[in-house]
PDB file of C-alpha atoms in Angstrom:
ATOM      1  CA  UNK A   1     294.692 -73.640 165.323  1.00 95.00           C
ATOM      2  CA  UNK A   2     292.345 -74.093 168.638  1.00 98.00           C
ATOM      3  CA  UNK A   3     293.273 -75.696 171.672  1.00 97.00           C
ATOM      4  CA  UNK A   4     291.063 -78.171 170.594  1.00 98.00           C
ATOM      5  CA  UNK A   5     292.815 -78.781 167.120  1.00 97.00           C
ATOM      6  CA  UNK A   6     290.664 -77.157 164.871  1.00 98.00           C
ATOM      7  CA  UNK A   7     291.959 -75.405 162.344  1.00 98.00           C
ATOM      8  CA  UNK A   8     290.053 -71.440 161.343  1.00 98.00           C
ATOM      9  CA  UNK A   9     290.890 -70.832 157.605  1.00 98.00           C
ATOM     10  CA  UNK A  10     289.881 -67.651 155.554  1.00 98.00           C
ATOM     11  CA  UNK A  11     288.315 -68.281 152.341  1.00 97.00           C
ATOM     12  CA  UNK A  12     289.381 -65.353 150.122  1.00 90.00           C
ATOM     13  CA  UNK A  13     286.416 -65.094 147.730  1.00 90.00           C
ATOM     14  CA  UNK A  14     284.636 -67.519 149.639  1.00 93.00           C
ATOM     15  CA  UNK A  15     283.343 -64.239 152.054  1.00 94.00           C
ATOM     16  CA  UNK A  16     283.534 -66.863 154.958  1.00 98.00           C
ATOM     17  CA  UNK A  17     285.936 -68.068 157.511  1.00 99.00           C
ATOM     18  CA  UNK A  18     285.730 -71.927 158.488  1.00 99.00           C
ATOM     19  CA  UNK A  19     286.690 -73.832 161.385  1.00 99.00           C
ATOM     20  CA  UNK A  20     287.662 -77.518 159.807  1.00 99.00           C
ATOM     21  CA  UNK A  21     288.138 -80.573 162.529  1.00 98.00           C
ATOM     22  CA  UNK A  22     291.233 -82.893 162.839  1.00 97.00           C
ATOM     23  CA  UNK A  23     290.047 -85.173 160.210  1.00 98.00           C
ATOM     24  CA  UNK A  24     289.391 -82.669 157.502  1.00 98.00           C
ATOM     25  CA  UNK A  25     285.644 -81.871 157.755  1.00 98.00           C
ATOM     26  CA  UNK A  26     284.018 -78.207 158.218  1.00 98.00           C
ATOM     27  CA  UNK A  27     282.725 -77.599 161.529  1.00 98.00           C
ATOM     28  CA  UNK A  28     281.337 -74.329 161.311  1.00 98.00           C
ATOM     29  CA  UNK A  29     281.425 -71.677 158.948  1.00 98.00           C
ATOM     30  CA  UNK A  30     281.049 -68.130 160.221  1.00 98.00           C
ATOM     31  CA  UNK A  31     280.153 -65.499 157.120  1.00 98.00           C
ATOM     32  CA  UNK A  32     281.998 -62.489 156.014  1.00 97.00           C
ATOM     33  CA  UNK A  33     280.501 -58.799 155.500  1.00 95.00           C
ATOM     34  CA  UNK A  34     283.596 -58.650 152.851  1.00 94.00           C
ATOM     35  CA  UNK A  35     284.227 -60.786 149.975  1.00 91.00           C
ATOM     36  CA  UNK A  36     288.022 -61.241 150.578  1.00 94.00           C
ATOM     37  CA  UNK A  37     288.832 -62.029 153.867  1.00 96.00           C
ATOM     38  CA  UNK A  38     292.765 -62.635 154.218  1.00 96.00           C
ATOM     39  CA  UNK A  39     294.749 -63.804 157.426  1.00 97.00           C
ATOM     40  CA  UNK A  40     293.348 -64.790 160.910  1.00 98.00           C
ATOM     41  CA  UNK A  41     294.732 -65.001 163.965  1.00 97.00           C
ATOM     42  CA  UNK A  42     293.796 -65.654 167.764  1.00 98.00           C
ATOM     43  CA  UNK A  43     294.618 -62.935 170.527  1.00 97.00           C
ATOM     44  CA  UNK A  44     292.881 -61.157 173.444  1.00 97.00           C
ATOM     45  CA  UNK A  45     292.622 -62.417 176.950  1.00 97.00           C
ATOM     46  CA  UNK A  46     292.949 -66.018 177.004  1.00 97.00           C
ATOM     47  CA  UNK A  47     293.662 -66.332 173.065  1.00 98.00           C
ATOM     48  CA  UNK A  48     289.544 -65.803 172.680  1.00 98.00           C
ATOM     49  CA  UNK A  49     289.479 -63.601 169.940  1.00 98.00           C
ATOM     50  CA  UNK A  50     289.969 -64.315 166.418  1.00 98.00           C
ATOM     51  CA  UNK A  51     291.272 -61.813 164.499  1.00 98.00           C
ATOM     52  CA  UNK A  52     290.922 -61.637 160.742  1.00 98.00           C
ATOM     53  CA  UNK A  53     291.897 -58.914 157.860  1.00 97.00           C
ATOM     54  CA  UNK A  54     290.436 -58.383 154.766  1.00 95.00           C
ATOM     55  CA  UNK A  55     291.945 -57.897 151.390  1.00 91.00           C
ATOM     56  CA  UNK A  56     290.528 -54.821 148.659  1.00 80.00           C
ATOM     57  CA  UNK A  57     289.445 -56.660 145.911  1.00 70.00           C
ATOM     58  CA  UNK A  58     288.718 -55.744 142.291  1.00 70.00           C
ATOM     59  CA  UNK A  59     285.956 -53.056 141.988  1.00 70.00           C
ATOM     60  CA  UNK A  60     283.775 -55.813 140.974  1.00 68.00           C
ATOM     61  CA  UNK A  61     283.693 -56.808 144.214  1.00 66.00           C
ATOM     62  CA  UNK A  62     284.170 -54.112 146.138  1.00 75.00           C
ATOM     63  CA  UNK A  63     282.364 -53.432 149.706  1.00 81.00           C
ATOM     64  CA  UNK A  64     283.087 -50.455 152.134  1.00 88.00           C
ATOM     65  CA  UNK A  65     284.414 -53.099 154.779  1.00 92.00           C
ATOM     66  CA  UNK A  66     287.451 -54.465 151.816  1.00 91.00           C
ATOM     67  CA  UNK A  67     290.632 -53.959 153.873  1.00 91.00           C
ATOM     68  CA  UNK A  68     288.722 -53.538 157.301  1.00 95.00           C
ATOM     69  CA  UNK A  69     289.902 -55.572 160.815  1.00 98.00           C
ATOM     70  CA  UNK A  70     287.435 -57.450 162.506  1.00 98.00           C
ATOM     71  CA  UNK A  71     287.147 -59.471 165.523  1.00 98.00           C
ATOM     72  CA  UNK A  72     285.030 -62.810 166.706  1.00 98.00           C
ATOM     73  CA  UNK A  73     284.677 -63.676 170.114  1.00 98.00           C
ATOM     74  CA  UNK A  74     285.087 -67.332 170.329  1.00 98.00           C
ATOM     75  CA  UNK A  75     284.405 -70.742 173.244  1.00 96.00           C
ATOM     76  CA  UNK A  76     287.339 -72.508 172.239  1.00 97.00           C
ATOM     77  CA  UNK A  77     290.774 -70.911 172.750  1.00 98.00           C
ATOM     78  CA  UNK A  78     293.745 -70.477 170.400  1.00 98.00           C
ATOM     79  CA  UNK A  79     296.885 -71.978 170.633  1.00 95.00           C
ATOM     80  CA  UNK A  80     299.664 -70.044 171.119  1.00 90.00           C
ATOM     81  CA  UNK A  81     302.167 -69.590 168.149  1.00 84.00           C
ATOM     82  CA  UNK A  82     305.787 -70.955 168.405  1.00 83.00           C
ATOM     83  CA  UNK A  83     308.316 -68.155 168.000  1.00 82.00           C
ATOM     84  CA  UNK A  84     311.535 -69.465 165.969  1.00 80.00           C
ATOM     85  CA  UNK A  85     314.801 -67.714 165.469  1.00 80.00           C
ATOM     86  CA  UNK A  86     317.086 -69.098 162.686  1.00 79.00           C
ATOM     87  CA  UNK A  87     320.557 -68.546 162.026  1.00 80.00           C
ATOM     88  CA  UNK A  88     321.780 -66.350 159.608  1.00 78.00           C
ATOM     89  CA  UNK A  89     322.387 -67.843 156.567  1.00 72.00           C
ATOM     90  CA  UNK A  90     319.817 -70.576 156.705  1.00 63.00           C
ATOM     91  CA  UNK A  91     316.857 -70.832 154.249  1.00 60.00           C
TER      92      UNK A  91
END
């Protein structure tokens, strides 16, 4: 999520990654050299880079990027994540 409370989703199969706004509604959708893209994440200075794997698909699919890291620069800043500890024993 971005400080402004947009949330970045990768759309495995879906080659994209998009940014949807507080009420549900895509705001931008940035385009993927790789069919699969997996997990993002912001980090960098000021939480203004957004991170994002890739998956291998089948070889159907497959692109010389599949399980590749790449980076977008972006305005609005992430949010930094919550770290939580739990007790042992607790599910």
């Amino acid at each position: 999520m971005d400080s402004e409370g947009y949330l970045w989703n990768c759309r495995a199969g879906g080659s994209c990654v998009v940014r949807i706004d507080p009420d549900g509604g895509i705001d931008r959708i940035v385009e993927m050299p790789v069919h699969f893209p997996a997990t993002c994440t912001f980090g960098g200075e000021g939480l203004r880079t957004l991170f994002i794997t890739s998956g291998r698909p089948r070889p159907r699919h497959a692109s010389k990027l599949d399980g590749s890291l790449f980076q977008l620069a972006v305005t609005t800043p992430g949010l930094a994540e919550n770290r939580v500890r739990l007790n042992r024993g607790m599910t």
